[in-house]
């Protein structure tokens, strides 16, 4: 279920306004590959200031996904079916400055696939307090989601999600900033498949051998909460450190911890930017997760909730990333032209998922950002 | 399945309260810093996180590979420098 992803991303865009920038356009391409799936994602984003008090921002991203997904059959031989799909993601963000301390915004976004549609919208605001030493940010997003199989047995359902983000940023000194962010989410997904279930995914039933397979089914509601604290420290001119920690918990009894660290430096009169970052995650399993579910053959009973989702098992992993960007300043009519590239490596370990106990992925990307 | 009053929700609330308390304590004694003394925080290096397009892509990767979501902190710090 991606509705809350879009909501969370929109909230980030809405709240991320450290400065009232001039008009900008960014174009980039990111590629993800983990051996099973490859995603190529060209995207563009343009922000235009209208006077001193208003900004309109629009974006469009396309995910071109190809790969193979493992299918469980009754003899438990996992076969792989290939697939290709295209996902379109337009969004629009309007931001207004009613005063020099207040920012008010409204965001609208959509995600469109052959068998899936989601629309997300909602307001956001931020206000600077106490001599601009503190910034309070609040956003609320509502998402409507619907899906159905593009072929085969029809399974249709709808979902609605609510996401509330509250952020507080506090200047601690001339070189130190503390940020706290709280997120609460609720999703009502109906009873057909439940939240985040995949209509194409089946779970094996039987204790020692597979007696049958049945479509996975998750609980129809989900409460989620996350809290994050982050400290940014300027070490010296052109060198900054950022460290963060996030705690996550939800009503499916999943608990998680995320820690991240980034070191950034600018060189050559601020033209060259280097940023190295690391991210480490640990996550517990959902209460109803099992790699194999029992079934009482005589009664034909199956567990009410079951999943074949690897991401609902326990996991730990990490990511390292390196970003390089070069800026050309005052280039003709352009205030700044920035060319950037990054490479990242992800790895995950799944101790309870024997069918695929680890996953390694690479992300490479690059783009061009123009400020007018 | 757990409900609103379950241990998981309670842990999230406790974590949130600890963070708010940390913030409150850290805010005490913070004398206002004039805008002209915030030059270090206005540097490009402080706001060097990936652009929103890359942030969105990474968030998608994380959310499809993990069950966690929210409070991603990708917006970067605000310095009140406007």
Tab-separated table of C-alpha atoms in Angstrom:
chain	number	residue	atom	x	y	z
A	1	UNK	CA	0.000	0.000	0.000
A	2	UNK	CA	1.627	3.171	-1.168
A	3	UNK	CA	-0.848	5.825	-0.143
A	4	UNK	CA	0.948	6.627	3.073
A	5	UNK	CA	4.291	6.739	1.296
A	6	UNK	CA	2.988	9.484	-0.961
A	7	UNK	CA	1.420	11.242	2.007
A	8	UNK	CA	4.662	11.134	3.934
A	9	UNK	CA	6.665	12.378	0.970
A	10	UNK	CA	4.258	15.225	0.338
A	11	UNK	CA	4.484	16.173	3.988
A	12	UNK	CA	8.256	16.266	3.669
A	13	UNK	CA	8.042	18.504	0.634
A	14	UNK	CA	5.560	20.757	2.373
A	15	UNK	CA	7.595	21.119	5.524
A	16	UNK	CA	10.997	21.410	3.907
A	17	UNK	CA	11.250	25.147	3.397
A	18	UNK	CA	14.434	26.302	5.094
A	19	UNK	CA	14.668	29.189	2.677
A	20	UNK	CA	12.274	30.824	0.228
A	21	UNK	CA	14.198	29.789	-2.878
A	22	UNK	CA	13.928	31.326	-6.304
A	23	UNK	CA	12.435	29.412	-9.204
A	24	UNK	CA	14.123	26.090	-9.783
A	25	UNK	CA	13.885	23.106	-12.090
A	26	UNK	CA	15.317	19.693	-11.361
A	27	UNK	CA	15.566	16.742	-13.718
A	28	UNK	CA	17.081	13.439	-12.725
A	29	UNK	CA	17.085	9.704	-13.286
A	30	UNK	CA	17.454	7.085	-10.555
A	31	UNK	CA	17.911	3.374	-11.099
A	32	UNK	CA	17.317	0.628	-8.520
A	33	UNK	CA	18.343	-2.970	-9.017
A	34	UNK	CA	18.420	-5.902	-6.587
A	35	UNK	CA	18.777	-8.822	-8.979
A	36	UNK	CA	15.036	-9.566	-9.067
A	37	UNK	CA	13.643	-6.153	-9.847
A	38	UNK	CA	14.928	-3.164	-11.757
A	39	UNK	CA	13.285	0.239	-11.492
A	40	UNK	CA	14.197	3.109	-13.788
A	41	UNK	CA	12.731	6.374	-12.590
A	42	UNK	CA	13.042	9.569	-14.612
A	43	UNK	CA	11.559	12.542	-12.781
A	44	UNK	CA	11.196	16.272	-13.043
A	45	UNK	CA	10.224	19.006	-10.619
A	46	UNK	CA	9.718	22.727	-11.146
A	47	UNK	CA	9.140	25.418	-8.562
A	48	UNK	CA	7.999	28.884	-9.609
A	49	UNK	CA	7.725	31.855	-7.283
A	50	UNK	CA	4.790	34.181	-7.923
A	51	UNK	CA	5.701	37.453	-6.302
A	52	UNK	CA	7.122	37.337	-2.808
A	53	UNK	CA	4.249	35.510	-1.178
A	54	UNK	CA	3.408	32.495	-3.283
A	55	UNK	CA	5.106	29.505	-4.818
A	56	UNK	CA	3.744	26.802	-7.099
A	57	UNK	CA	5.591	23.527	-7.336
A	58	UNK	CA	4.854	20.642	-9.669
A	59	UNK	CA	6.486	17.294	-10.146
A	60	UNK	CA	6.169	14.232	-12.320
A	61	UNK	CA	7.882	10.902	-11.865
A	62	UNK	CA	7.594	7.674	-13.797
A	63	UNK	CA	8.681	4.332	-12.387
A	64	UNK	CA	9.394	1.770	-15.079
A	65	UNK	CA	9.487	-1.529	-13.227
A	66	UNK	CA	10.619	-4.840	-14.660
A	67	UNK	CA	11.667	-8.094	-13.093
A	68	UNK	CA	10.484	-11.386	-11.747
A	69	UNK	CA	8.413	-12.221	-8.701
A	70	UNK	CA	8.470	-15.578	-6.964
A	71	UNK	CA	5.196	-17.510	-6.960
A	72	UNK	CA	4.342	-20.266	-4.475
A	73	UNK	CA	2.568	-23.249	-6.011
A	74	UNK	CA	1.048	-26.297	-4.334
A	75	UNK	CA	4.230	-28.321	-4.628
A	76	UNK	CA	6.086	-25.423	-3.037
A	77	UNK	CA	8.323	-25.044	-6.037
A	78	UNK	CA	8.837	-21.349	-6.299
A	79	UNK	CA	8.599	-20.291	-9.865
A	80	UNK	CA	9.307	-16.827	-11.144
A	81	UNK	CA	6.919	-14.880	-13.293
A	82	UNK	CA	8.218	-11.908	-15.179
A	83	UNK	CA	6.357	-8.637	-15.242
A	84	UNK	CA	6.629	-5.104	-16.522
A	85	UNK	CA	4.656	-2.160	-15.258
A	86	UNK	CA	4.712	1.602	-15.416
A	87	UNK	CA	3.724	3.842	-12.554
A	88	UNK	CA	2.939	7.542	-13.081
A	89	UNK	CA	3.194	9.954	-10.124
A	90	UNK	CA	2.196	13.581	-10.697
A	91	UNK	CA	1.948	16.036	-7.817
A	92	UNK	CA	1.224	19.716	-7.213
A	93	UNK	CA	2.097	21.850	-4.214
A	94	UNK	CA	0.922	25.406	-3.538
A	95	UNK	CA	2.681	27.379	-0.800
A	96	UNK	CA	1.739	30.818	0.502
A	97	UNK	CA	3.575	33.142	2.886
A	98	UNK	CA	0.909	35.132	4.776
A	99	UNK	CA	3.626	36.788	6.867
A	100	UNK	CA	7.364	36.555	7.413
A	101	UNK	CA	6.856	33.846	10.045
A	102	UNK	CA	4.017	31.754	8.594
A	103	UNK	CA	3.972	29.319	5.675
A	104	UNK	CA	0.750	27.648	4.543
A	105	UNK	CA	0.502	25.006	1.844
A	106	UNK	CA	-1.765	22.556	0.100
A	107	UNK	CA	-0.580	19.440	-1.704
A	108	UNK	CA	-2.226	17.145	-4.229
A	109	UNK	CA	-0.706	13.975	-5.669
A	110	UNK	CA	-1.674	10.850	-7.551
A	111	UNK	CA	-0.224	7.447	-8.266
A	112	UNK	CA	-1.478	5.639	-11.358
A	113	UNK	CA	-0.824	2.044	-12.437
A	114	UNK	CA	-2.705	-0.438	-14.583
A	115	UNK	CA	-4.364	-2.023	-11.543
A	116	UNK	CA	-3.920	0.633	-8.882
A	117	UNK	CA	-4.871	4.267	-8.296
A	118	UNK	CA	-4.250	6.536	-5.347
A	119	UNK	CA	-5.044	10.198	-4.759
A	120	UNK	CA	-3.540	12.089	-1.826
A	121	UNK	CA	-4.203	15.632	-0.678
A	122	UNK	CA	-4.009	17.819	2.383
A	123	UNK	CA	-2.873	21.068	4.003
A	124	UNK	CA	0.356	21.952	5.767
A	125	UNK	CA	1.643	24.902	7.779
A	126	UNK	CA	4.763	26.038	9.561
A	127	UNK	CA	5.429	28.964	11.869
A	128	UNK	CA	8.654	30.365	13.269
A	129	UNK	CA	8.508	31.155	16.977
A	130	UNK	CA	10.569	32.734	19.757
A	131	UNK	CA	12.653	35.066	17.647
A	132	UNK	CA	12.813	32.451	14.892
A	133	UNK	CA	14.679	30.128	17.228
A	134	UNK	CA	11.966	27.479	16.823
A	135	UNK	CA	9.878	26.246	13.916
A	136	UNK	CA	6.642	24.318	14.329
A	137	UNK	CA	5.399	22.375	11.312
A	138	UNK	CA	2.129	20.499	10.944
A	139	UNK	CA	0.682	18.651	7.969
A	140	UNK	CA	-2.322	16.415	7.463
A	141	UNK	CA	-2.824	14.205	4.426
A	142	UNK	CA	-5.776	12.112	3.322
A	143	UNK	CA	-5.334	9.342	0.785
A	144	UNK	CA	-7.851	7.369	-1.246
A	145	UNK	CA	-6.689	4.158	-2.829
A	146	UNK	CA	-8.327	1.588	-5.093
A	147	UNK	CA	-6.989	-1.474	-6.843
A	148	UNK	CA	-7.989	-4.554	-8.750
A	149	UNK	CA	-6.322	-7.308	-10.685
A	150	UNK	CA	-5.532	-6.328	-14.240
A	151	UNK	CA	-6.180	-9.906	-15.357
A	152	UNK	CA	-7.409	-13.197	-13.964
A	153	UNK	CA	-9.645	-13.454	-10.931
A	154	UNK	CA	-10.976	-10.009	-10.070
A	155	UNK	CA	-10.138	-8.711	-6.621
A	156	UNK	CA	-11.123	-5.148	-6.001
A	157	UNK	CA	-10.941	-3.100	-2.874
A	158	UNK	CA	-10.558	0.437	-1.623
A	159	UNK	CA	-8.660	2.018	1.214
A	160	UNK	CA	-8.456	5.329	2.976
A	161	UNK	CA	-5.496	6.641	4.909
A	162	UNK	CA	-4.823	9.552	7.234
A	163	UNK	CA	-1.357	10.887	8.048
A	164	UNK	CA	-0.536	13.569	10.610
A	165	UNK	CA	2.972	14.983	10.811
A	166	UNK	CA	4.183	17.330	13.548
A	167	UNK	CA	7.705	18.717	13.491
A	168	UNK	CA	9.642	20.969	15.822
A	169	UNK	CA	12.993	22.497	14.927
A	170	UNK	CA	15.052	24.208	17.600
A	171	UNK	CA	18.208	26.248	17.140
A	172	UNK	CA	20.482	25.286	20.007
A	173	UNK	CA	23.413	27.492	19.029
A	174	UNK	CA	24.934	29.231	16.013
A	175	UNK	CA	26.119	25.843	14.768
A	176	UNK	CA	23.609	23.320	16.105
A	177	UNK	CA	19.991	22.491	15.214
A	178	UNK	CA	17.747	19.915	16.842
A	179	UNK	CA	14.717	18.543	14.992
A	180	UNK	CA	11.959	16.358	16.366
A	181	UNK	CA	9.327	14.814	14.138
A	182	UNK	CA	6.262	12.792	15.062
A	183	UNK	CA	4.092	10.921	12.577
A	184	UNK	CA	0.774	9.206	13.204
A	185	UNK	CA	-0.969	7.190	10.520
A	186	UNK	CA	-4.228	5.308	10.256
A	187	UNK	CA	-5.343	3.176	7.350
A	188	UNK	CA	-8.759	1.608	6.800
A	189	UNK	CA	-8.360	-0.877	3.988
A	190	UNK	CA	-11.528	-2.963	3.966
A	191	UNK	CA	-11.758	-6.681	4.607
A	192	UNK	CA	-11.113	-8.213	1.203
A	193	UNK	CA	-7.319	-8.240	1.342
A	194	UNK	CA	-6.483	-5.923	4.207
A	195	UNK	CA	-3.796	-3.276	4.388
A	196	UNK	CA	-0.726	-3.631	2.210
A	197	UNK	CA	-1.675	-7.099	0.964
A	198	UNK	CA	-0.659	-8.043	-2.545
A	199	UNK	CA	-3.449	-9.653	-4.616
A	200	UNK	CA	-0.813	-11.553	-6.603
A	201	UNK	CA	0.857	-13.093	-3.564
A	202	UNK	CA	-0.086	-16.501	-2.104
A	203	UNK	CA	0.986	-18.239	1.091
A	204	UNK	CA	1.661	-21.974	1.485
A	205	UNK	CA	-0.515	-23.925	3.914
A	206	UNK	CA	0.474	-27.136	5.678
A	207	UNK	CA	2.887	-28.115	8.397
A	208	UNK	CA	5.411	-30.316	6.626
A	209	UNK	CA	4.287	-30.210	3.042
A	210	UNK	CA	2.241	-27.707	1.159
A	211	UNK	CA	-1.407	-28.792	1.073
A	212	UNK	CA	-2.728	-25.711	-0.596
A	213	UNK	CA	-1.984	-22.114	-1.349
A	214	UNK	CA	-4.250	-19.216	-0.581
A	215	UNK	CA	-4.124	-15.514	-1.283
A	216	UNK	CA	-2.535	-13.545	1.529
A	217	UNK	CA	-4.758	-11.459	3.769
A	218	UNK	CA	-3.837	-8.763	6.281
A	219	UNK	CA	-5.862	-6.989	8.985
A	220	UNK	CA	-8.183	-4.362	7.561
A	221	UNK	CA	-6.954	-1.513	9.746
A	222	UNK	CA	-3.536	-0.343	10.813
A	223	UNK	CA	-2.384	2.288	13.288
A	224	UNK	CA	1.204	3.396	12.868
A	225	UNK	CA	3.398	5.799	14.795
A	226	UNK	CA	6.949	7.033	14.388
A	227	UNK	CA	9.091	9.497	16.296
A	228	UNK	CA	12.425	10.849	15.155
A	229	UNK	CA	15.091	13.054	16.694
A	230	UNK	CA	17.833	14.579	14.588
A	231	UNK	CA	20.825	16.755	15.369
A	232	UNK	CA	22.671	18.810	12.771
A	233	UNK	CA	26.058	20.181	13.797
A	234	UNK	CA	28.278	22.497	11.782
A	235	UNK	CA	31.825	21.398	12.592
A	236	UNK	CA	33.551	24.218	10.775
A	237	UNK	CA	32.959	26.308	7.682
A	238	UNK	CA	32.086	23.881	4.885
A	239	UNK	CA	31.802	20.791	7.078
A	240	UNK	CA	28.633	19.514	8.775
A	241	UNK	CA	27.501	16.380	10.573
A	242	UNK	CA	23.942	15.095	10.863
A	243	UNK	CA	22.770	12.251	13.090
A	244	UNK	CA	19.266	10.881	13.550
A	245	UNK	CA	17.306	8.147	15.294
A	246	UNK	CA	13.759	6.957	14.615
A	247	UNK	CA	11.511	4.689	16.645
A	248	UNK	CA	8.590	2.997	14.913
A	249	UNK	CA	5.654	0.946	16.215
A	250	UNK	CA	2.292	-0.144	14.861
A	251	UNK	CA	-0.845	-2.085	15.730
A	252	UNK	CA	0.491	-5.168	13.922
A	253	UNK	CA	3.069	-5.291	16.717
A	254	UNK	CA	5.946	-4.356	14.464
A	255	UNK	CA	8.659	-2.430	16.273
A	256	UNK	CA	11.570	-0.835	14.493
A	257	UNK	CA	14.638	1.300	15.006
A	258	UNK	CA	16.453	3.378	12.416
A	259	UNK	CA	19.715	5.251	12.926
A	260	UNK	CA	21.446	7.413	10.348
A	261	UNK	CA	24.588	9.480	10.108
A	262	UNK	CA	25.789	11.847	7.384
A	263	UNK	CA	28.919	13.903	6.895
A	264	UNK	CA	28.916	16.641	4.264
A	265	UNK	CA	31.665	18.928	3.030
A	266	UNK	CA	31.897	21.709	0.498
A	267	UNK	CA	35.180	22.522	-1.225
A	268	UNK	CA	36.544	24.837	-3.899
A	269	UNK	CA	34.593	27.952	-2.901
A	270	UNK	CA	31.411	26.014	-2.206
A	271	UNK	CA	31.313	24.605	-5.733
A	272	UNK	CA	32.014	20.972	-4.911
A	273	UNK	CA	29.754	19.115	-2.498
A	274	UNK	CA	30.609	15.709	-1.056
A	275	UNK	CA	28.183	13.860	1.186
A	276	UNK	CA	28.627	10.424	2.689
A	277	UNK	CA	25.812	8.860	4.664
A	278	UNK	CA	24.891	5.626	6.372
A	279	UNK	CA	21.569	4.222	7.524
A	280	UNK	CA	20.964	1.205	9.728
A	281	UNK	CA	17.614	-0.472	10.420
A	282	UNK	CA	16.257	-3.185	12.682
A	283	UNK	CA	12.663	-4.359	12.508
A	284	UNK	CA	10.599	-6.994	14.321
A	285	UNK	CA	8.042	-9.210	12.571
A	286	UNK	CA	4.302	-8.635	12.331
A	287	UNK	CA	2.283	-10.606	14.882
A	288	UNK	CA	0.666	-12.757	12.192
A	289	UNK	CA	3.784	-13.434	10.147
A	290	UNK	CA	4.880	-17.051	9.635
A	291	UNK	CA	6.895	-18.597	6.879
A	292	UNK	CA	4.426	-21.493	6.739
A	293	UNK	CA	0.915	-21.572	8.131
A	294	UNK	CA	-0.861	-24.666	9.499
A	295	UNK	CA	-4.211	-25.771	8.106
A	296	UNK	CA	-6.806	-28.157	9.458
A	297	UNK	CA	-7.586	-30.168	6.329
A	298	UNK	CA	-10.791	-31.705	7.609
A	299	UNK	CA	-12.287	-28.350	8.371
A	300	UNK	CA	-10.562	-26.526	5.576
A	301	UNK	CA	-9.634	-23.820	8.048
A	302	UNK	CA	-6.917	-21.368	7.266
A	303	UNK	CA	-5.496	-18.656	9.491
A	304	UNK	CA	-7.563	-15.516	9.255
A	305	UNK	CA	-4.520	-13.307	8.665
A	306	UNK	CA	-1.549	-14.604	6.704
A	307	UNK	CA	1.199	-13.053	4.672
A	308	UNK	CA	3.944	-14.020	2.288
A	309	UNK	CA	5.412	-10.540	2.496
A	310	UNK	CA	9.111	-10.743	3.228
A	311	UNK	CA	9.054	-7.187	4.520
A	312	UNK	CA	6.666	-8.149	7.333
A	313	UNK	CA	9.202	-10.602	8.740
A	314	UNK	CA	11.977	-9.522	11.071
A	315	UNK	CA	14.895	-7.884	9.317
A	316	UNK	CA	18.007	-5.833	9.799
A	317	UNK	CA	20.118	-4.048	7.281
A	318	UNK	CA	21.897	-0.946	6.218
A	319	UNK	CA	22.675	1.486	3.482
A	320	UNK	CA	25.739	3.494	2.565
A	321	UNK	CA	25.545	6.335	0.099
A	322	UNK	CA	27.907	8.805	-1.517
A	323	UNK	CA	26.763	11.952	-3.256
A	324	UNK	CA	28.836	14.330	-5.372
A	325	UNK	CA	27.594	17.620	-6.817
A	326	UNK	CA	29.269	20.420	-8.724
A	327	UNK	CA	27.802	23.913	-8.972
A	328	UNK	CA	28.342	26.547	-11.617
A	329	UNK	CA	27.517	29.970	-10.179
A	330	UNK	CA	26.193	32.956	-12.142
A	331	UNK	CA	26.300	31.091	-15.427
A	332	UNK	CA	24.702	33.464	-17.924
A	333	UNK	CA	21.083	34.017	-16.858
A	334	UNK	CA	21.296	31.200	-14.313
A	335	UNK	CA	21.958	31.859	-10.643
A	336	UNK	CA	23.183	28.317	-10.150
A	337	UNK	CA	23.521	25.201	-12.241
A	338	UNK	CA	24.185	22.053	-10.252
A	339	UNK	CA	25.135	18.672	-11.655
A	340	UNK	CA	24.992	15.817	-9.222
A	341	UNK	CA	25.362	12.061	-8.974
A	342	UNK	CA	25.062	9.500	-6.231
A	343	UNK	CA	25.544	5.814	-5.647
A	344	UNK	CA	24.083	3.809	-2.778
A	345	UNK	CA	24.209	0.204	-1.649
A	346	UNK	CA	21.439	-1.420	0.419
A	347	UNK	CA	21.547	-4.769	2.119
A	348	UNK	CA	18.946	-6.585	4.190
A	349	UNK	CA	19.028	-9.787	6.222
A	350	UNK	CA	15.788	-11.694	6.920
A	351	UNK	CA	16.473	-14.264	9.677
A	352	UNK	CA	12.939	-15.712	9.561
A	353	UNK	CA	12.537	-15.892	5.794
A	354	UNK	CA	14.480	-18.912	4.600
A	355	UNK	CA	13.262	-18.648	1.012
A	356	UNK	CA	15.299	-15.478	0.626
A	357	UNK	CA	17.399	-14.686	3.682
A	358	UNK	CA	19.157	-11.643	2.211
A	359	UNK	CA	18.776	-8.951	-0.375
A	360	UNK	CA	21.382	-6.662	-1.907
A	361	UNK	CA	20.536	-3.661	-4.001
A	362	UNK	CA	22.254	-0.780	-5.739
A	363	UNK	CA	20.896	2.644	-6.488
A	364	UNK	CA	22.609	4.974	-8.921
A	365	UNK	CA	21.272	8.304	-9.980
A	366	UNK	CA	22.113	11.673	-11.362
A	367	UNK	CA	20.513	14.933	-12.269
A	368	UNK	CA	20.606	18.564	-13.128
A	369	UNK	CA	19.254	21.410	-11.022
A	370	UNK	CA	18.802	24.905	-12.388
A	371	UNK	CA	18.063	28.008	-10.308
A	372	UNK	CA	16.814	31.105	-12.093
B	1	UNK	CA	-3.937	-7.714	16.873
B	2	UNK	CA	-3.012	-4.875	19.151
B	3	UNK	CA	-5.209	-1.889	19.820
B	4	UNK	CA	-4.743	1.686	20.877
B	5	UNK	CA	-3.983	0.862	24.474
B	6	UNK	CA	-1.550	-1.924	23.728
B	7	UNK	CA	2.131	-1.979	24.696
B	8	UNK	CA	3.247	-1.044	21.188
B	9	UNK	CA	1.209	2.138	21.119
B	10	UNK	CA	2.326	2.907	24.650
B	11	UNK	CA	5.973	2.580	23.635
B	12	UNK	CA	5.465	4.990	20.757
B	13	UNK	CA	3.814	7.471	23.126
B	14	UNK	CA	6.631	7.081	25.664
B	15	UNK	CA	9.224	7.659	22.941
B	16	UNK	CA	7.342	10.752	21.817
B	17	UNK	CA	7.170	12.089	25.360
B	18	UNK	CA	10.892	11.500	25.872
B	19	UNK	CA	11.606	13.432	22.703
B	20	UNK	CA	9.373	16.316	23.731
B	21	UNK	CA	11.038	16.400	27.152
B	22	UNK	CA	14.456	16.384	25.471
B	23	UNK	CA	13.378	19.267	23.299
B	24	UNK	CA	12.002	21.219	26.224
B	25	UNK	CA	15.207	20.771	28.215
B	26	UNK	CA	17.405	21.624	25.272
B	27	UNK	CA	15.381	24.761	24.580
B	28	UNK	CA	15.881	26.126	28.058
B	29	UNK	CA	18.382	28.902	28.156
B	30	UNK	CA	18.509	29.284	24.385
B	31	UNK	CA	18.963	33.023	23.962
B	32	UNK	CA	17.720	34.314	20.604
B	33	UNK	CA	20.418	34.309	17.937
B	34	UNK	CA	20.237	37.305	15.574
B	35	UNK	CA	19.776	36.431	11.923
B	36	UNK	CA	23.170	37.876	10.993
B	37	UNK	CA	24.847	35.385	13.318
B	38	UNK	CA	23.283	32.376	11.614
B	39	UNK	CA	25.640	32.339	8.652
B	40	UNK	CA	27.110	28.977	9.615
B	41	UNK	CA	23.664	27.398	9.562
B	42	UNK	CA	22.801	28.936	6.190
B	43	UNK	CA	25.640	27.153	4.473
B	44	UNK	CA	24.885	24.858	1.585
B	45	UNK	CA	26.603	22.031	3.413
B	46	UNK	CA	23.926	22.060	6.145
B	47	UNK	CA	21.144	21.596	3.587
B	48	UNK	CA	22.996	19.084	1.455
B	49	UNK	CA	20.483	16.236	1.658
B	50	UNK	CA	19.297	14.801	-1.609
B	51	UNK	CA	16.816	16.775	-3.668
B	52	UNK	CA	13.108	15.953	-3.149
B	53	UNK	CA	13.050	13.736	-6.223
B	54	UNK	CA	15.787	11.497	-4.860
B	55	UNK	CA	14.231	11.635	-1.394
B	56	UNK	CA	10.974	10.388	-2.846
B	57	UNK	CA	12.706	7.588	-4.689
B	58	UNK	CA	14.626	6.502	-1.587
B	59	UNK	CA	11.468	6.648	0.529
B	60	UNK	CA	9.777	4.357	-1.951
B	61	UNK	CA	12.667	1.900	-1.757
B	62	UNK	CA	12.666	1.917	2.034
B	63	UNK	CA	8.924	1.533	2.337
B	64	UNK	CA	8.714	-1.347	-0.095
B	65	UNK	CA	11.616	-3.153	1.568
B	66	UNK	CA	10.616	-2.443	5.187
B	67	UNK	CA	7.338	-2.314	7.099
B	68	UNK	CA	8.209	0.990	8.768
B	69	UNK	CA	7.091	4.433	7.642
B	70	UNK	CA	6.812	8.026	8.802
B	71	UNK	CA	9.103	10.505	10.554
B	72	UNK	CA	11.714	10.168	7.852
B	73	UNK	CA	13.282	13.537	8.595
B	74	UNK	CA	14.168	14.082	4.970
B	75	UNK	CA	13.221	17.725	4.972
B	76	UNK	CA	16.485	18.843	6.513
B	77	UNK	CA	16.897	21.349	9.320
B	78	UNK	CA	15.369	24.807	9.204
B	79	UNK	CA	17.544	27.619	10.519
B	80	UNK	CA	14.917	30.374	10.679
B	81	UNK	CA	17.090	32.365	8.287
B	82	UNK	CA	14.393	33.848	6.053
